[in-house]
């Protein structure tokens, strides 16, 4: 699954719209139903209106009718082991568990896997 997620994120990253940061990012998630969704970061001339690759991937998953994330992978062209930003950690937590693996990469594949709960401890949630 890690390889499938990496390929999906790599393809998504190739479509990143990031002319302002020149920092292309791709993300891929697999839902508990087994479907892979991907997304890229999409920036805007009005800078705060841009959004992250993880947000795009989550939007694709929810739009398709899936509601739970089983695994996450994030890939950036220019930084090894890019981690989701704070806002995306919270968005991922809405649809994932503390034990959900988040794979961090370099250009060749997964370098490290972290639990979402370790990226976002003591998170605010429905409980
Ligand atoms: N970015 C992501 O897409 N995901 C992350 O996890 C970190 C940051 C994007 C946002 C912006 O388009 C660019 O990277 C530079 O911050």
Short mmCIF file of C-alpha atoms and ligand atoms in Angstrom, two decimals:
data_model
loop_
_atom_site.label_atom_id
_atom_site.label_comp_id
_atom_site.label_asym_id
_atom_site.label_seq_id
_atom_site.Cartn_x
_atom_site.Cartn_y
_atom_site.Cartn_z
CA UNK A 1 0.00 0.00 0.00
CA UNK A 2 2.86 2.39 0.80
CA UNK A 3 4.09 2.14 -2.79
CA UNK A 4 0.62 2.78 -4.20
CA UNK A 5 0.23 5.83 -1.98
CA UNK A 6 3.68 7.10 -2.95
CA UNK A 7 2.90 6.81 -6.67
CA UNK A 8 -0.47 8.53 -6.22
CA UNK A 9 1.14 11.40 -4.26
CA UNK A 10 3.94 11.73 -6.82
CA UNK A 11 1.42 12.05 -9.67
CA UNK A 12 -0.66 14.55 -7.72
CA UNK A 13 2.43 16.59 -6.84
CA UNK A 14 3.21 16.93 -10.55
CA UNK A 15 -0.03 18.93 -10.87
CA UNK A 16 0.66 21.19 -7.89
CA UNK A 17 -0.28 24.83 -8.47
CA UNK A 18 2.41 26.50 -6.38
CA UNK A 19 3.81 29.46 -8.35
CA UNK A 20 4.13 31.60 -5.18
CA UNK A 21 6.05 29.23 -2.92
CA UNK A 22 7.59 27.01 -5.62
CA UNK A 23 7.04 24.23 -3.07
CA UNK A 24 5.06 21.44 -4.75
CA UNK A 25 3.42 18.96 -2.39
CA UNK A 26 1.46 15.77 -3.04
CA UNK A 27 -0.58 13.77 -0.57
CA UNK A 28 -2.36 10.45 -0.79
CA UNK A 29 -4.73 8.73 1.59
CA UNK A 30 -6.33 5.32 1.53
CA UNK A 31 -9.76 5.02 3.05
CA UNK A 32 -10.82 2.11 5.25
CA UNK A 33 -12.79 0.89 2.22
CA UNK A 34 -9.49 0.56 0.33
CA UNK A 35 -9.79 3.41 -2.16
CA UNK A 36 -6.80 5.70 -2.74
CA UNK A 37 -7.34 9.46 -3.01
CA UNK A 38 -4.69 12.01 -3.79
CA UNK A 39 -4.29 15.77 -3.94
CA UNK A 40 -1.82 18.59 -4.47
CA UNK A 41 -1.39 22.03 -2.95
CA UNK A 42 -3.28 24.76 -4.81
CA UNK A 43 -2.08 28.30 -4.18
CA UNK A 44 -3.71 31.61 -5.04
CA UNK A 45 -2.61 35.14 -5.94
CA UNK A 46 -4.45 36.11 -2.76
CA UNK A 47 -2.01 34.06 -0.66
CA UNK A 48 -4.21 32.98 2.26
CA UNK A 49 -6.74 31.47 -0.15
CA UNK A 50 -4.41 28.65 -1.11
CA UNK A 51 -4.63 25.23 0.47
CA UNK A 52 -2.53 22.16 1.17
CA UNK A 53 -2.16 18.84 -0.64
CA UNK A 54 -3.62 16.94 2.32
CA UNK A 55 -6.72 19.14 2.23
CA UNK A 56 -7.19 18.38 -1.48
CA UNK A 57 -6.87 14.64 -0.84
CA UNK A 58 -9.38 14.76 2.04
CA UNK A 59 -11.79 16.73 -0.16
CA UNK A 60 -11.59 14.06 -2.85
CA UNK A 61 -12.24 11.31 -0.29
CA UNK A 62 -15.24 12.98 1.32
CA UNK A 63 -16.70 13.99 -2.05
CA UNK A 64 -16.50 10.35 -3.18
CA UNK A 65 -18.47 9.26 -0.11
CA UNK A 66 -15.70 7.75 2.02
CA UNK A 67 -15.43 8.90 5.62
CA UNK A 68 -12.50 7.13 7.31
CA UNK A 69 -8.78 7.35 6.58
CA UNK A 70 -6.63 4.23 7.05
CA UNK A 71 -3.21 5.60 6.00
CA UNK A 72 -1.74 8.93 4.89
CA UNK A 73 1.37 9.79 2.84
CA UNK A 74 2.86 13.24 2.25
CA UNK A 75 5.54 14.07 -0.30
CA UNK A 76 7.25 17.37 -1.07
CA UNK A 77 9.59 17.95 -3.97
CA UNK A 78 12.04 20.14 -2.06
CA UNK A 79 12.07 18.84 1.50
CA UNK A 80 12.59 15.43 2.97
CA UNK A 81 10.12 14.17 5.56
CA UNK A 82 7.62 16.99 5.11
CA UNK A 83 4.97 16.69 7.81
CA UNK A 84 1.38 17.95 7.53
CA UNK A 85 0.86 21.52 8.74
CA UNK A 86 -1.11 22.10 11.92
CA UNK A 87 -4.38 22.79 10.12
CA UNK A 88 -4.06 19.61 8.06
CA UNK A 89 -3.27 17.56 11.16
CA UNK A 90 -6.60 18.72 12.56
CA UNK A 91 -8.38 17.99 9.26
CA UNK A 92 -6.84 14.51 9.10
CA UNK A 93 -7.86 13.88 12.73
CA UNK A 94 -11.50 14.50 11.77
CA UNK A 95 -11.44 11.36 9.61
CA UNK A 96 -8.63 9.27 11.14
CA UNK A 97 -7.56 7.75 14.46
CA UNK A 98 -4.61 8.44 16.74
CA UNK A 99 -3.05 5.20 15.45
CA UNK A 100 -3.45 6.09 11.77
CA UNK A 101 0.00 5.90 10.11
CA UNK A 102 1.33 9.03 8.39
CA UNK A 103 4.16 8.20 5.98
CA UNK A 104 6.88 10.83 5.46
CA UNK A 105 9.02 10.67 2.33
CA UNK A 106 11.92 11.76 0.23
CA UNK A 107 11.96 11.63 -3.58
CA UNK A 108 12.50 7.87 -3.56
CA UNK A 109 9.92 6.63 -1.09
CA UNK A 110 8.86 6.41 2.54
CA UNK A 111 11.54 7.33 5.10
CA UNK A 112 9.57 7.32 8.32
CA UNK A 113 6.09 6.56 9.57
CA UNK A 114 4.52 8.48 12.45
CA UNK A 115 1.17 7.96 14.19
CA UNK A 116 -1.28 10.81 13.70
CA UNK A 117 -1.67 10.89 17.48
CA UNK A 118 2.02 11.69 17.82
CA UNK A 119 1.72 14.51 15.28
CA UNK A 120 -1.37 15.94 17.00
CA UNK A 121 -1.44 14.98 20.68
CA UNK A 122 -4.31 16.08 22.89
CA UNK A 123 -6.33 17.02 19.84
CA UNK A 124 -9.70 18.72 19.98
CA UNK A 125 -12.40 16.29 18.83
CA UNK A 126 -16.03 15.33 19.27
CA UNK A 127 -15.29 13.32 22.44
N1 LIG B 1 1.92 22.58 2.06
C1 LIG B 1 1.20 21.45 1.83
O1 LIG B 1 0.55 21.31 0.79
N2 LIG B 1 1.20 20.48 2.77
C2 LIG B 1 1.98 20.50 3.90
O2 LIG B 1 1.93 19.56 4.67
C3 LIG B 1 2.84 21.64 4.17
C4 LIG B 1 2.68 22.82 3.27
C5 LIG B 1 1.94 23.62 1.02
C6 LIG B 1 1.21 24.89 1.34
C7 LIG B 1 1.88 25.86 0.39
O3 LIG B 1 1.27 25.76 -0.89
C8 LIG B 1 3.29 25.32 0.26
O4 LIG B 1 3.27 24.00 0.75
C9 LIG B 1 4.34 26.14 1.02
O5 LIG B 1 3.97 26.29 2.34
#
